[in-house]
CSV table of C-alpha atoms in Angstrom, one decimal:
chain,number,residue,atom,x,y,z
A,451,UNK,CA,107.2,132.3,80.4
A,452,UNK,CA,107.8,130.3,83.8
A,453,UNK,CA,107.1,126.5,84.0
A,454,UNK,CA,103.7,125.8,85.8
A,455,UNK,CA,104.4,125.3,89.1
A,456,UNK,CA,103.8,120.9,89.9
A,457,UNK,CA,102.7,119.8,92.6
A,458,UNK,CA,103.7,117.3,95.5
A,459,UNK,CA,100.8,115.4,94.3
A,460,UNK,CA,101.7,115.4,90.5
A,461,UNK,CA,105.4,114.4,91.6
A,462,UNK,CA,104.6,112.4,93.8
A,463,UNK,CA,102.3,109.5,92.1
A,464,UNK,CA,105.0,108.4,89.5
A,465,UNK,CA,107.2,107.4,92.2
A,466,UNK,CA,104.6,105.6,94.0
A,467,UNK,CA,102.8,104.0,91.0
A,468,UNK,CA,104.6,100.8,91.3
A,469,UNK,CA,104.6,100.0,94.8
A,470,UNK,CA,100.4,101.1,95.2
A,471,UNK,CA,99.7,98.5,92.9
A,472,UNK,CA,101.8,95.6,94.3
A,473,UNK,CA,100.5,96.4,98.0
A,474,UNK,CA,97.1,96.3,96.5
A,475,UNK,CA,97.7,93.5,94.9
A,476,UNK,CA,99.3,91.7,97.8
A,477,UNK,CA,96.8,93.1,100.4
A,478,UNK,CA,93.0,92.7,98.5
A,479,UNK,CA,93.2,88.9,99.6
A,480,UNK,CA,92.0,90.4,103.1
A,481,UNK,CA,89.2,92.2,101.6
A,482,UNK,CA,86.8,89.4,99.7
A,483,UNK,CA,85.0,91.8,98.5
A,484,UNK,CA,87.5,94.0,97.1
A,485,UNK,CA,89.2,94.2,93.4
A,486,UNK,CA,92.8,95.2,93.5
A,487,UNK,CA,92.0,98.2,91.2
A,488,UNK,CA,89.2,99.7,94.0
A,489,UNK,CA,92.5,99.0,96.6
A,490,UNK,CA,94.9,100.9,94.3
A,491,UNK,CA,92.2,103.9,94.0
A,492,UNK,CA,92.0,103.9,97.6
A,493,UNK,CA,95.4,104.3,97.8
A,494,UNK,CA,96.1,106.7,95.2
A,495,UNK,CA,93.5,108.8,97.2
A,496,UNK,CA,95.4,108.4,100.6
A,497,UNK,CA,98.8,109.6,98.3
A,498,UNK,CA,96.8,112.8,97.4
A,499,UNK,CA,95.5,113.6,101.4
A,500,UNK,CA,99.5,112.4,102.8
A,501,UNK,CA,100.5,115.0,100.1
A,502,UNK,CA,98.1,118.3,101.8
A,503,UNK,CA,98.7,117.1,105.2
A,504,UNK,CA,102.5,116.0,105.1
A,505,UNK,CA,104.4,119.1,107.5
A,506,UNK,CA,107.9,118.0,107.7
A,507,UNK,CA,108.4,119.4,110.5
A,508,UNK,CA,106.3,117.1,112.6
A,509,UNK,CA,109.8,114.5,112.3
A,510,UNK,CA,108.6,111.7,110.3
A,511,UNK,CA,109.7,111.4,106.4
A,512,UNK,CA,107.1,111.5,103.9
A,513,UNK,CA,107.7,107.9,103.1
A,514,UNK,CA,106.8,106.8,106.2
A,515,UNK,CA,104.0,109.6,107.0
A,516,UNK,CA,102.3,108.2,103.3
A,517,UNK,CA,102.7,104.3,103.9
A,518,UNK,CA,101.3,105.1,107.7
A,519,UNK,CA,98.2,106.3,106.2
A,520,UNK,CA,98.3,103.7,103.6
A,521,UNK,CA,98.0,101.2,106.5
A,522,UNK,CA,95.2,102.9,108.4
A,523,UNK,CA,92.8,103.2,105.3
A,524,UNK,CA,93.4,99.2,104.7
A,525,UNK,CA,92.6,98.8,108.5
A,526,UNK,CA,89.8,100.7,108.4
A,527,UNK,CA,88.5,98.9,105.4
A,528,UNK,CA,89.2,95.9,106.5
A,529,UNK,CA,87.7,96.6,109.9
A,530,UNK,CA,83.9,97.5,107.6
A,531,UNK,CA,84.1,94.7,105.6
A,532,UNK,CA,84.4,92.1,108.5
A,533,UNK,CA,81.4,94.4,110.1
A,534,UNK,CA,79.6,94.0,106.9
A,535,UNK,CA,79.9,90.1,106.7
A,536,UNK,CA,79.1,89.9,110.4
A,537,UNK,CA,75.9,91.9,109.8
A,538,UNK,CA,74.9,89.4,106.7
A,539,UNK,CA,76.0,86.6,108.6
A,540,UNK,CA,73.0,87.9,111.6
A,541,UNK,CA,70.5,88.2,108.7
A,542,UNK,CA,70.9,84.7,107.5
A,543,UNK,CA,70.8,83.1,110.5
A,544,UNK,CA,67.8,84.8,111.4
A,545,UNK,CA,66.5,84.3,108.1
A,546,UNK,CA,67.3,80.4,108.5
A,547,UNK,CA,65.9,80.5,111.9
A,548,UNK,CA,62.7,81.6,111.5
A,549,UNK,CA,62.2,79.3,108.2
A,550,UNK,CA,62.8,76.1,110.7
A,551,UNK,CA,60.4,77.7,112.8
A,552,UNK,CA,57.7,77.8,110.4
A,553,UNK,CA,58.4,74.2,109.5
A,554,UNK,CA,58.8,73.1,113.3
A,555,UNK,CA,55.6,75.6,113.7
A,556,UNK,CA,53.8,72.9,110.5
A,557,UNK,CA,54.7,69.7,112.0
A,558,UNK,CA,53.7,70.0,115.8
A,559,UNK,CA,50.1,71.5,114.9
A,560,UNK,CA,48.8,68.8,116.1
A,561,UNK,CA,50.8,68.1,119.2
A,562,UNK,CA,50.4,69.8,122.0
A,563,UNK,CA,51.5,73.7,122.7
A,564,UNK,CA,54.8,72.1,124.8
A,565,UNK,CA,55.7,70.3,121.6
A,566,UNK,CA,55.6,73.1,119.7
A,567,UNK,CA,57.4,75.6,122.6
A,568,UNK,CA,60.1,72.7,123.1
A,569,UNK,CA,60.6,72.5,119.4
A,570,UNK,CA,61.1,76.5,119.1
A,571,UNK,CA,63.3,75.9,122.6
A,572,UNK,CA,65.1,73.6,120.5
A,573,UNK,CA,65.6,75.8,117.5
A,574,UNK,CA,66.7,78.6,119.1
A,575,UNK,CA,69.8,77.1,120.7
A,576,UNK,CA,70.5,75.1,117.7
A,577,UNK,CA,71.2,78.6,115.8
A,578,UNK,CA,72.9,80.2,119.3
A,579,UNK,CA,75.6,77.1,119.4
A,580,UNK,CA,76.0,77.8,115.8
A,581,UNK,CA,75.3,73.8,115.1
């Protein structure tokens, strides 16, 4: 009876085992929101895609085709996390902004309405210069 056939994937993962896990390791720092384990996975999963779509034929070893990849996952997950913290950073501020607005909104009631539009004037590009 023949051996069952393995394949590039199978042979593959052993010799990259070690070297997943250290750049995962090394590279979740960039990704606060990451565990190294979640990187490795990610990785492990771009190993298994470099092994359908390697041709050899297109010049480039495998090494280099699979670490390639490697680096274009971790870009593009970096690239969503900093659009994720950017979109929570929005809500906050305009959480935060309208919260001062109320207040400013409870103190000027009985001032005048150009107290209360200069206050609001006031808030507003308070939060837009970040101060």
């Amino acid at each position: 009876m023949p051996a069952p056939e393995v394949s590039r994937f199978e042979r593959a993962q052993p010799l990259y085992a070690r070297r997943i896990r250290a750049y995962a390791w090394k590279h979740c720092i960039a990704l606060p929101s990451t565990e190294p384990q979640d990187l490795e996975q990610e990785l492990v999963e771009v190993l298994w895609l470099a092994c359908n779509a390697y041709d050899p034929n297109h010049g480039a070893t495998f090494n280099t085709f699979f670490w390639d990849c490697a680096k274009r996952r971790f870009l593009d997950l970096h690239k969503a996390a900093s659009r994720q913290k950017r979109v929570g950073d929005y809500m906050r501020v305009d959480l935060e902004a309208e919260s001062v607005r109320q207040a400013v909104a409870e103190a000027t009631e009985e001032g005048s309405a150009e107290e209360a539009a200069l206050a609001n004037m006031a808030v507003i590009e308070r939060f837009r210069s970040g101060r």
